[in-house]
mmCIF file of C-alpha atoms and ligand atoms in Angstrom:
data_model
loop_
_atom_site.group_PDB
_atom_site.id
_atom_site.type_symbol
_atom_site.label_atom_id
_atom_site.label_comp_id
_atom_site.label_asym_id
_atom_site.label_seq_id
_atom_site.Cartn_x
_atom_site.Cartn_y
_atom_site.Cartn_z
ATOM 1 C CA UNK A 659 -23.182 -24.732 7.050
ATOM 2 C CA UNK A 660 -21.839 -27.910 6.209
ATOM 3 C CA UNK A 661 -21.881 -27.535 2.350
ATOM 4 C CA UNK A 662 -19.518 -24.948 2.770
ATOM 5 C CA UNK A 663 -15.897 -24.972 0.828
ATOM 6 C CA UNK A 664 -13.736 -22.127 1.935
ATOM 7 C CA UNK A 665 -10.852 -21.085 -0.913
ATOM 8 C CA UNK A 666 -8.192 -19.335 0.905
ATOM 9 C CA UNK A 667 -5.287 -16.877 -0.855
ATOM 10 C CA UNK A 668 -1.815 -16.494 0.480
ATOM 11 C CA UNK A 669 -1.820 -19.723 2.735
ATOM 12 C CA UNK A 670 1.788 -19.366 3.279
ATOM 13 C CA UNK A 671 1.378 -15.341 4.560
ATOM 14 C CA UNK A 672 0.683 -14.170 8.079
ATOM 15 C CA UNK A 673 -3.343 -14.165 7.583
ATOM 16 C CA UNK A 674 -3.945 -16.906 5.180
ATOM 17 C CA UNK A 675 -1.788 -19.593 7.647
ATOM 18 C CA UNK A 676 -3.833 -18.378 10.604
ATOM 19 C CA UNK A 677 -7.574 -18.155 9.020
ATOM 20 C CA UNK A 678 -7.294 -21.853 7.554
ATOM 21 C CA UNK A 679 -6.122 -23.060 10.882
ATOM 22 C CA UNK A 680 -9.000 -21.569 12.536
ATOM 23 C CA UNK A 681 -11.168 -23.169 9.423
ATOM 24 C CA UNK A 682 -9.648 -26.304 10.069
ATOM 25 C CA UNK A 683 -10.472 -25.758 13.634
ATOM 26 C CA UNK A 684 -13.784 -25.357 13.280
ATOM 27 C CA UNK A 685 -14.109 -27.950 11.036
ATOM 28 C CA UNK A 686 -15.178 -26.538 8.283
ATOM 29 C CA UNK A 687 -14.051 -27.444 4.768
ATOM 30 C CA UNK A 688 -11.071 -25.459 3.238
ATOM 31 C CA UNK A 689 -8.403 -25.284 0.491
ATOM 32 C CA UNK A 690 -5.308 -23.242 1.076
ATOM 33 C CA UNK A 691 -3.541 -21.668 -1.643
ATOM 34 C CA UNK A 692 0.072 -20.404 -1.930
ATOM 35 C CA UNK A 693 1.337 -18.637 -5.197
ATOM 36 C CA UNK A 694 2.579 -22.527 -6.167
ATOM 37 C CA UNK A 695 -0.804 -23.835 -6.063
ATOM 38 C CA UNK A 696 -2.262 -20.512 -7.874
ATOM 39 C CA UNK A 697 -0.695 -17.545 -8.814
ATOM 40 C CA UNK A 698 -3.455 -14.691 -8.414
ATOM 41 C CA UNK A 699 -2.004 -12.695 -11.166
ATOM 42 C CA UNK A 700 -2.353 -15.529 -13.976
ATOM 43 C CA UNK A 701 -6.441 -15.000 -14.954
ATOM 44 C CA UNK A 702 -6.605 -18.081 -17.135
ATOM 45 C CA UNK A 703 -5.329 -20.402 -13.810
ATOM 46 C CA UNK A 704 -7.262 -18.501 -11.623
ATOM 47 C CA UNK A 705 -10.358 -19.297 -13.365
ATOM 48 C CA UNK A 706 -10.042 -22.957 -13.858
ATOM 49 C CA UNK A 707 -8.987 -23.832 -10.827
ATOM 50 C CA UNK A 708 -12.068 -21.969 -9.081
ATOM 51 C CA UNK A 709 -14.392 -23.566 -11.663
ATOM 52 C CA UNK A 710 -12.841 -26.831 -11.022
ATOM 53 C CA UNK A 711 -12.570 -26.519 -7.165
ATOM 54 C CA UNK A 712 -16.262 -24.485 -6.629
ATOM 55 C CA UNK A 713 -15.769 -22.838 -3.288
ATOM 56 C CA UNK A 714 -18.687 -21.212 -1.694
ATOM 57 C CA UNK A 715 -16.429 -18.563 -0.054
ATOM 58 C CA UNK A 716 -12.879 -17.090 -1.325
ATOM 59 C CA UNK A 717 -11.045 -15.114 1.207
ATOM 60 C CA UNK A 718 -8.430 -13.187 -0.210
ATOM 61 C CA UNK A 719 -4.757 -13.002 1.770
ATOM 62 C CA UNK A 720 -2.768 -13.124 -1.251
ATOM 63 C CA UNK A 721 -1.131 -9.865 -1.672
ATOM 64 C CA UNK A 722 1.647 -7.560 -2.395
ATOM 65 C CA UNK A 723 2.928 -6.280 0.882
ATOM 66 C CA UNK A 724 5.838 -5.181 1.282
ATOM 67 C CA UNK A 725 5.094 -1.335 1.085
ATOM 68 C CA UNK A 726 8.392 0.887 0.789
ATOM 69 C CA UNK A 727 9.712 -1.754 -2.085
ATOM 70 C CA UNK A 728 5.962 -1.118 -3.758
ATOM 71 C CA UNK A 729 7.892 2.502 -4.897
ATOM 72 C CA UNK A 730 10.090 0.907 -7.009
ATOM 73 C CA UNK A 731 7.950 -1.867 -8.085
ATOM 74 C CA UNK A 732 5.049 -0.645 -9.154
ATOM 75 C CA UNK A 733 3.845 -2.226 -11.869
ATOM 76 C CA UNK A 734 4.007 -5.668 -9.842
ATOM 77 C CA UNK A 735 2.941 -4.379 -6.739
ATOM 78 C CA UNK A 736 -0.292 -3.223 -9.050
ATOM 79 C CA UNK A 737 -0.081 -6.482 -10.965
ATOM 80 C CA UNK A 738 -1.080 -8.420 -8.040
ATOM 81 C CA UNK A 739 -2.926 -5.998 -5.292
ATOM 82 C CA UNK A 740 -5.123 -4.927 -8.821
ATOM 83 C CA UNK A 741 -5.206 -7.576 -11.136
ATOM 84 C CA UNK A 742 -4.777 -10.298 -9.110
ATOM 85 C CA UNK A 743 -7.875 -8.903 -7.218
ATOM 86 C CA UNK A 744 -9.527 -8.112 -10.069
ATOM 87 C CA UNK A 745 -9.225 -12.391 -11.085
ATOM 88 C CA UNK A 746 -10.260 -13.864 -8.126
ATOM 89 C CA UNK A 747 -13.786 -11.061 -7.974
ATOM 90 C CA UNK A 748 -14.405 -11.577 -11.334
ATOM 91 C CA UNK A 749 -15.195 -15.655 -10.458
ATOM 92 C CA UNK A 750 -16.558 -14.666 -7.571
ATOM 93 C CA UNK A 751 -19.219 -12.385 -9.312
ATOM 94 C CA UNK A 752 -19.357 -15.505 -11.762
ATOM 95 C CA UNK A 753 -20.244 -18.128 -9.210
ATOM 96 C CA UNK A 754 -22.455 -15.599 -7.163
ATOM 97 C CA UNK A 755 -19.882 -16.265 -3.858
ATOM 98 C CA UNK A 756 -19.070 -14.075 -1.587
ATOM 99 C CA UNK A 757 -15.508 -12.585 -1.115
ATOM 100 C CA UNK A 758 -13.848 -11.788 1.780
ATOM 101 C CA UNK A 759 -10.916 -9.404 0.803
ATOM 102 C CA UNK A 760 -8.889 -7.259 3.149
ATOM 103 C CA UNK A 761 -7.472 -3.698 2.622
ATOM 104 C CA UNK A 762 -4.965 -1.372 4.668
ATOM 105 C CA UNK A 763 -5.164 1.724 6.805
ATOM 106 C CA UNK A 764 -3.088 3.410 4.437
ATOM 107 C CA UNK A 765 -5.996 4.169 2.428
ATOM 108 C CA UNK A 766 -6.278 7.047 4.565
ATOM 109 C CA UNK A 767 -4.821 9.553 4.269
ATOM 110 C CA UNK A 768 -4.057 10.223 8.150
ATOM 111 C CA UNK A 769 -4.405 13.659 9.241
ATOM 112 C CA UNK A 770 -6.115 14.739 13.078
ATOM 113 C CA UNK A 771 -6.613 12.270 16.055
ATOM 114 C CA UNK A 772 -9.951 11.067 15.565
ATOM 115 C CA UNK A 773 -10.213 7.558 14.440
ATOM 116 C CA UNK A 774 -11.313 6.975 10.605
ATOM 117 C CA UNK A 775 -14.952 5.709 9.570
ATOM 118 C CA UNK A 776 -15.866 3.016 7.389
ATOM 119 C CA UNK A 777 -16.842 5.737 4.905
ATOM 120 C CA UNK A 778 -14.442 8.524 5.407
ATOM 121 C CA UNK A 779 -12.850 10.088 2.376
ATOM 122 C CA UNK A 780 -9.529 7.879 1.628
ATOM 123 C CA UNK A 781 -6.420 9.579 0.806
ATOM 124 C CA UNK A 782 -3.922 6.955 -0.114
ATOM 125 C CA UNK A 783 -0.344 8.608 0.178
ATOM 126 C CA UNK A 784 2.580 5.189 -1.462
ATOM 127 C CA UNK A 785 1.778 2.915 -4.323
ATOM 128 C CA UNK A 786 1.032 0.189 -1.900
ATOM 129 C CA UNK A 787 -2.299 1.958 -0.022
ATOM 130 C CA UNK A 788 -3.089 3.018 -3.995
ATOM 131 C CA UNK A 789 -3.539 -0.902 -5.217
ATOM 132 C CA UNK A 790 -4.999 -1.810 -2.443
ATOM 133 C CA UNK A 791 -7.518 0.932 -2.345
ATOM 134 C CA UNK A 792 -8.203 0.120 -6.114
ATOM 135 C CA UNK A 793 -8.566 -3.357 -5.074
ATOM 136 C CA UNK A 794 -11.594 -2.270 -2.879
ATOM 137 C CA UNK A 795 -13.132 -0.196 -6.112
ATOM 138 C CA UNK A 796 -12.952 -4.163 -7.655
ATOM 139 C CA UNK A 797 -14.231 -6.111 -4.628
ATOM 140 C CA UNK A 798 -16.982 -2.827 -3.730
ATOM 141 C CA UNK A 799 -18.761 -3.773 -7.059
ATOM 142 C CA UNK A 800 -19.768 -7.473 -6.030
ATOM 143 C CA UNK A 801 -23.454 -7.991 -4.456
ATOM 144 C CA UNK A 802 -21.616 -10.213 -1.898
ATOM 145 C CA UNK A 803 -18.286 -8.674 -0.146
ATOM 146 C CA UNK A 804 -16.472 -8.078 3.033
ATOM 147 C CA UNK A 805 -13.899 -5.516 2.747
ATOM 148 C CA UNK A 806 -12.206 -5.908 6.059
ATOM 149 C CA UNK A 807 -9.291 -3.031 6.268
ATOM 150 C CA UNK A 808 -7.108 -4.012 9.022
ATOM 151 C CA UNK A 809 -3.605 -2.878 10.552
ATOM 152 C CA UNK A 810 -0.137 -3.544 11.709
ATOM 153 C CA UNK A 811 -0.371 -6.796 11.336
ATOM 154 C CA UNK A 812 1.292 -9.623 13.477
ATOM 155 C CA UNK A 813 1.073 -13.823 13.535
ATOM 156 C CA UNK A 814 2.947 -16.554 13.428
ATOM 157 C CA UNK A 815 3.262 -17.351 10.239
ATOM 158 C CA UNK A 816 5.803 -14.771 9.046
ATOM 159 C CA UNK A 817 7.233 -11.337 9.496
ATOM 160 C CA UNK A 818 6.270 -8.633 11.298
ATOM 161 C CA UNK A 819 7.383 -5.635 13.642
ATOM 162 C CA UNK A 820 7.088 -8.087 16.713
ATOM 163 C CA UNK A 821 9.542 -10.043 15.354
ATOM 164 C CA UNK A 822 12.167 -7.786 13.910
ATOM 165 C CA UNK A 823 11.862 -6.112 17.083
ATOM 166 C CA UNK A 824 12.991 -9.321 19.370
ATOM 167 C CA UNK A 825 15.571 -9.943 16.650
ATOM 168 C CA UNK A 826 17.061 -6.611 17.177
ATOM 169 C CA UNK A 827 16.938 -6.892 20.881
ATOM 170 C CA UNK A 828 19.923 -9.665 20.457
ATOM 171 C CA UNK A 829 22.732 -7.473 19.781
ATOM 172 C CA UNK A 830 21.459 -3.372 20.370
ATOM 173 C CA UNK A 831 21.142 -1.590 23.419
ATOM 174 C CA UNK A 832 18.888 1.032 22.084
ATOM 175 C CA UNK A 833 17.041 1.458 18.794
ATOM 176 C CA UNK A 834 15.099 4.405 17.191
ATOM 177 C CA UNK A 835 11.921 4.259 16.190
ATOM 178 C CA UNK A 836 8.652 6.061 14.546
ATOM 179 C CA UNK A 837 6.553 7.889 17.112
ATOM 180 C CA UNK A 838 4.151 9.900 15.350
ATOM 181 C CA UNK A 839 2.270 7.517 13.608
ATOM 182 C CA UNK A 840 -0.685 5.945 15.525
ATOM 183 C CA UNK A 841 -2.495 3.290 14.935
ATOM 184 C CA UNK A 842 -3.264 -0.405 16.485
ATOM 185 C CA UNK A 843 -1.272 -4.087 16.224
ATOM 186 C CA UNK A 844 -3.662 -6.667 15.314
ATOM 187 C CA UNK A 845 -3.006 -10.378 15.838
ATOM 188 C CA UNK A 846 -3.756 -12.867 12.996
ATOM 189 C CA UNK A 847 -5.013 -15.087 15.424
ATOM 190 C CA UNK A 848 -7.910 -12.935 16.922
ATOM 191 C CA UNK A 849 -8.646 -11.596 13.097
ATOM 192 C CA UNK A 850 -8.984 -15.724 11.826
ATOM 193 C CA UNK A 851 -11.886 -15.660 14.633
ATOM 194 C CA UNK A 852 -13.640 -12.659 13.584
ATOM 195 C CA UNK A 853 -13.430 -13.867 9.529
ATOM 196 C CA UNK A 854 -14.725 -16.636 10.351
ATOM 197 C CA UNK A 855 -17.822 -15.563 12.143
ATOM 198 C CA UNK A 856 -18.477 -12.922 9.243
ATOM 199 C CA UNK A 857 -18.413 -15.736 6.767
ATOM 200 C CA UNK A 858 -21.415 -17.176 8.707
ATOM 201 C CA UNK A 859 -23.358 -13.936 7.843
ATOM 202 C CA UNK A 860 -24.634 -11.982 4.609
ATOM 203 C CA UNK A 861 -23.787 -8.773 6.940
ATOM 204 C CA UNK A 862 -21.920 -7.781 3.699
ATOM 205 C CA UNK A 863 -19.508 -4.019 3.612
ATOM 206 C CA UNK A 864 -16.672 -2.730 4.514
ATOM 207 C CA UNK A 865 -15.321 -3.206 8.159
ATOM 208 C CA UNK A 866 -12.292 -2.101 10.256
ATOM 209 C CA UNK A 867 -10.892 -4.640 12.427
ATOM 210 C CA UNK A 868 -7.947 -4.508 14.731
ATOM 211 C CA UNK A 869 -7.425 -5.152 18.257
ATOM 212 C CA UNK A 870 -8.210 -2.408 20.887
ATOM 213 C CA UNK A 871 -6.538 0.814 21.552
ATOM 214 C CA UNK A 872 -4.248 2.790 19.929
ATOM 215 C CA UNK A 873 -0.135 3.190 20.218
ATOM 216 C CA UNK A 874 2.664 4.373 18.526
ATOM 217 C CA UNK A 875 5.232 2.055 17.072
ATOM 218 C CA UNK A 876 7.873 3.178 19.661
ATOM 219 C CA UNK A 877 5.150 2.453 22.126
ATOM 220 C CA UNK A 878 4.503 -0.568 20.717
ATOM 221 C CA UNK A 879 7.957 -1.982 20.524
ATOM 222 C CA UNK A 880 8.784 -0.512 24.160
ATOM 223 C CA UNK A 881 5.812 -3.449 25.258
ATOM 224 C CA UNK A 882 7.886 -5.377 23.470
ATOM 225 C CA UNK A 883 10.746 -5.063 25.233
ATOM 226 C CA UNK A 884 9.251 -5.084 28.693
ATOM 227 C CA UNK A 885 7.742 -8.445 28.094
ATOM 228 C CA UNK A 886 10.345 -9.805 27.150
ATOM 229 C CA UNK A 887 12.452 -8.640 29.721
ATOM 230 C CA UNK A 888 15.289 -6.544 27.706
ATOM 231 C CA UNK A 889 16.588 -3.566 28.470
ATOM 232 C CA UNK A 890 16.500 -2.076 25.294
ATOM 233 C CA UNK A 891 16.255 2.131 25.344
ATOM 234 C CA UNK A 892 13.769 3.283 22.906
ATOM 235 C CA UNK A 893 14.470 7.035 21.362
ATOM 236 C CA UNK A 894 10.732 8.048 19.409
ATOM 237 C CA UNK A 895 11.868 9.750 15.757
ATOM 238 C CA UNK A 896 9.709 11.655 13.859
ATOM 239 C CA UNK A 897 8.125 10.017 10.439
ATOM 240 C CA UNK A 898 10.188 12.886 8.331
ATOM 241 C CA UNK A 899 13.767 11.629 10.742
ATOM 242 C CA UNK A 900 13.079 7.648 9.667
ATOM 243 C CA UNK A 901 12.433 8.861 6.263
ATOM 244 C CA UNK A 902 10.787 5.513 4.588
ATOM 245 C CA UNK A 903 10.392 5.752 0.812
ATOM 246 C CA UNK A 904 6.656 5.093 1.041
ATOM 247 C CA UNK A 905 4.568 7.676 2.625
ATOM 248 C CA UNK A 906 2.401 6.301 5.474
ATOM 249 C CA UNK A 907 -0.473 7.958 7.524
ATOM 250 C CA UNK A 908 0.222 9.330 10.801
ATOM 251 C CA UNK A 909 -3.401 8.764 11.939
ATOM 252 C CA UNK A 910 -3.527 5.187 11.764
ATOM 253 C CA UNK A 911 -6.676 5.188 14.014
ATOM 254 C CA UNK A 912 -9.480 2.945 12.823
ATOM 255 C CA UNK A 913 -13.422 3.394 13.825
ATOM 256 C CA UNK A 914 -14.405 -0.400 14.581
ATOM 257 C CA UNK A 915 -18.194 1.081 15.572
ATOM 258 C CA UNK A 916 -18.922 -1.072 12.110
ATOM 259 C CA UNK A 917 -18.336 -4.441 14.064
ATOM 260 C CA UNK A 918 -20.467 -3.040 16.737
ATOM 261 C CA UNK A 919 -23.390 -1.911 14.524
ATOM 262 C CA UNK A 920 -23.478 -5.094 12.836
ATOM 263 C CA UNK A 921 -23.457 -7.880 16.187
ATOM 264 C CA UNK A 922 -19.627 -8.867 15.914
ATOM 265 C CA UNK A 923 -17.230 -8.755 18.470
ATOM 266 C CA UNK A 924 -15.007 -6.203 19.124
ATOM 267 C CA UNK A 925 -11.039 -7.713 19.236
ATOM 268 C CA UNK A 926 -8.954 -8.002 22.441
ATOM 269 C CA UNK A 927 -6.807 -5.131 23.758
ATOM 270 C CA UNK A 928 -3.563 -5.191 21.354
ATOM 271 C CA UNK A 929 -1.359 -5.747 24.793
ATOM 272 C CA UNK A 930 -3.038 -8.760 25.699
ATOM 273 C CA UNK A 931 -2.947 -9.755 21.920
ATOM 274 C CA UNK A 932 0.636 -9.472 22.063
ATOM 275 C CA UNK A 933 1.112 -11.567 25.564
ATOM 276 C CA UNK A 934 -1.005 -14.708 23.444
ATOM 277 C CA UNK A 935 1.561 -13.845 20.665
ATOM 278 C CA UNK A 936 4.786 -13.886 22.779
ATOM 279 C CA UNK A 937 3.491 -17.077 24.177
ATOM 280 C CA UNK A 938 3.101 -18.966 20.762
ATOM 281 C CA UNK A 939 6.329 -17.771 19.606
ATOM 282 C CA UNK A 940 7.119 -19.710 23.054
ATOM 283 C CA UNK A 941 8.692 -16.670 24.692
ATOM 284 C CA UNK A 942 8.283 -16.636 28.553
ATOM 285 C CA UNK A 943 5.900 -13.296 29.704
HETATM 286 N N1 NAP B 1234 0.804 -7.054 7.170
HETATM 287 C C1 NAP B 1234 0.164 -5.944 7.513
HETATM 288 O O1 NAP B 1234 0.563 -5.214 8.424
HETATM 289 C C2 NAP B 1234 -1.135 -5.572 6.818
HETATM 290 C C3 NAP B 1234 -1.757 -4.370 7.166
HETATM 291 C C4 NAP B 1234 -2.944 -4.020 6.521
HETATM 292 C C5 NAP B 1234 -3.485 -4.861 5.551
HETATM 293 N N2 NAP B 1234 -2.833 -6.015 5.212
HETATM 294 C C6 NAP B 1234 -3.442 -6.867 4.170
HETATM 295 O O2 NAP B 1234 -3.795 -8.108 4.762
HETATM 296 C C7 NAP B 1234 -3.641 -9.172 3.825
HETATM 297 C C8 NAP B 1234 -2.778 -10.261 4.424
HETATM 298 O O3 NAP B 1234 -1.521 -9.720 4.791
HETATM 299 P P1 NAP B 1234 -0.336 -10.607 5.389
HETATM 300 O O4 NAP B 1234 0.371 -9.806 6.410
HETATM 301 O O5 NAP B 1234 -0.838 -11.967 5.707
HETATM 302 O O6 NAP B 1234 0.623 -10.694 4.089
HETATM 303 P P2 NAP B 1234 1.858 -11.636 3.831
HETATM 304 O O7 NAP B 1234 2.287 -12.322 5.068
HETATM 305 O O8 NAP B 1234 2.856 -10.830 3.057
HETATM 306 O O9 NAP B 1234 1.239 -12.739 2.853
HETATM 307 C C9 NAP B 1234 0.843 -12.447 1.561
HETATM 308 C C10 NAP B 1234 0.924 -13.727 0.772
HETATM 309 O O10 NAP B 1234 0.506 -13.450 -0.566
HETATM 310 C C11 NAP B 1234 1.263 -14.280 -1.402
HETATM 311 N N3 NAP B 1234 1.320 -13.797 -2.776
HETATM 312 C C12 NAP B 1234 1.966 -12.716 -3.265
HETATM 313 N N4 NAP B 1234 1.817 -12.645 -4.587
HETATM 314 C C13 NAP B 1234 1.055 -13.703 -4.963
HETATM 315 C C14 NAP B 1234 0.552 -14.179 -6.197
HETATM 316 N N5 NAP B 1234 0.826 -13.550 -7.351
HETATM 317 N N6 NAP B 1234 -0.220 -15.282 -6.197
HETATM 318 C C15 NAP B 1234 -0.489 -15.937 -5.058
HETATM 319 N N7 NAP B 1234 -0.026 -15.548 -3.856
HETATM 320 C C16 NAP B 1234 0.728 -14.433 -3.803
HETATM 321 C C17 NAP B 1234 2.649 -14.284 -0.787
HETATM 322 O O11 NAP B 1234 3.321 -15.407 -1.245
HETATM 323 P P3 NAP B 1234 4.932 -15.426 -1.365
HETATM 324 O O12 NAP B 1234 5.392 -15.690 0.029
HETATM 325 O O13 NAP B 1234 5.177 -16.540 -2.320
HETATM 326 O O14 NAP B 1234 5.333 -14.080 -1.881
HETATM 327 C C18 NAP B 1234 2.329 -14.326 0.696
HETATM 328 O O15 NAP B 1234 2.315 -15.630 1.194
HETATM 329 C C19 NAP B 1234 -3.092 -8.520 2.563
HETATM 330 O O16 NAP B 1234 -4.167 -8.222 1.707
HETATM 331 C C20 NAP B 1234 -2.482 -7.213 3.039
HETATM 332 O O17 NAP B 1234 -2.472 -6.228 2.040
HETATM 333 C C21 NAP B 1234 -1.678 -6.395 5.835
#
């Protein structure tokens, strides 16, 4: 494996920071791109600099995510989730490389209890889950591609739920939050490890990755709380009573029996996920 040259997207995000860490970790050779070094959505950059730099791998971070603005911004969110996609696959298909590119619960539409398959029907409900499930259509038409959909996302490099949530602790005594919609928090840091043991494969598909088990997000950010020792009361609202402008599943659950089938690791618990966060944000558990 030592002729391989990883190209990484969205360096400066929550995944991108933590996969070419655990590249660099592992010694193997990688570039790290924010939208400074290449902008995903211009084709004509995007195109000489991956003919000029000639990675073997491109995994694919950049992205559009914040979801609720998405609503109103449309045609950028689609610019870059779509187009920008549609940019980097089209070298890839060029160059005959794989690409690793990673797509969003919210492709499903969310109804029952029963956590979602690899191939169940999607059923994107905002603009955001739309671009991203169009970005799959792209990436889905390679002969070499990991579509890894993931989920409530958390690392250091960034921010997230986990944070917002000790930020709020500072100054509220109690705080509302969503607690109909299930799903699982997934650390950046356990994700880097299992992207870069796929890349060591040609198990190409589509995946589901998160860490283990299955909360709410009032459940989530009462864990929180308790590890870091505030006594913050936690009322559970309804999806309808928070009322986001983007539309998001309430069956967040994700089938990971992919990883299984195909010799990967399944992630740690999300709890213990969360402790190794809390810890490199240097809070005391
Ligand atoms: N976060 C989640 O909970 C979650 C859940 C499911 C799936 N995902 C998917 O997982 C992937 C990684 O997410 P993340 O949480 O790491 O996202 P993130 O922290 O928001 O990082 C995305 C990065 O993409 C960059 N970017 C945006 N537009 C760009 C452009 N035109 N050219 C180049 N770079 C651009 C952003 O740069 P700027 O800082 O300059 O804008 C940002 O650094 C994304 O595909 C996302 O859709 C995330």
């Amino acid at each position: 494996m030592s002729k391989m040259k990883v190209l990484v997207t969205g360096y400066n995000g929550q995944l991108g920071y933590d996969i070419v860490r655990e590249l660099k970790h592992r010694n193997i050779n990688c570039i790290g791109t924010t939208r400074e070094d290449l902008d995903i959505v211009d084709k004509e950059k995007v195109t000489l600099y991956i003919k000029k730099t000639k990675p073997t791998h491109i995994i694919h971070c950049a992205a559009w995510t914040k979801v609720d603005k998405a609503e109103d911004e449309s045609s950028l969110c689609r610019k870059i989730n779509v187009n920008g996609t549609e940019n980097i696959a089209t070298m890839c298909d060029e160059l005959n490389i794989p690409l690793i590119y990673f797509s969003t619960d919210y492709v499903f539409g969310g109804n029952g209890e029963t956590p979602h398959k690899v191939d169940d029907k999607v059923n994107p409900l905002c603009v955001y889950a739309k671009t991203k499930y169009d970005g799959e259509l792209i990436v889905s038409k390679l002969k070499k591609y990991f579509i890894i959909r993931i989920s409530w996302v958390f690392g250091i490099n960034g921010n997230n739920f986990v944070k917002t949530m000790i930020k709020l602790s500072q100054d509220k005594n109690e705080l509302k939050i969503v607690d109909d919609q299930i799903g699982s928090p997934t650390y950046t840091y356990d994700l880097s490890k299992l992207v870069c043991d796929m890349i060591m494969t040609e198990k190409y598909g589509v995946y589901h990755a998160t860490n283990e088990g299955f909360t709410s997000w009032a459940n989530f950010a009462k864990e929180i709380f308790k590890k870091i020792n505030k006594n913050i009361k936690v009322i559970g609202i309804s999806t309808e009573e928070y009322n986001a402008k983007a539309k998001r599943p309430k069956n967040s659950r994700l089938d990971k029996s992919s990883l299984v089938n195909n010799g990967f690791k399944l992630l740690p618990s999300w709890q213990d996920a969360l402790d190794r966060y809390l810890k490199e944000l240097n809070i005391e558990v």
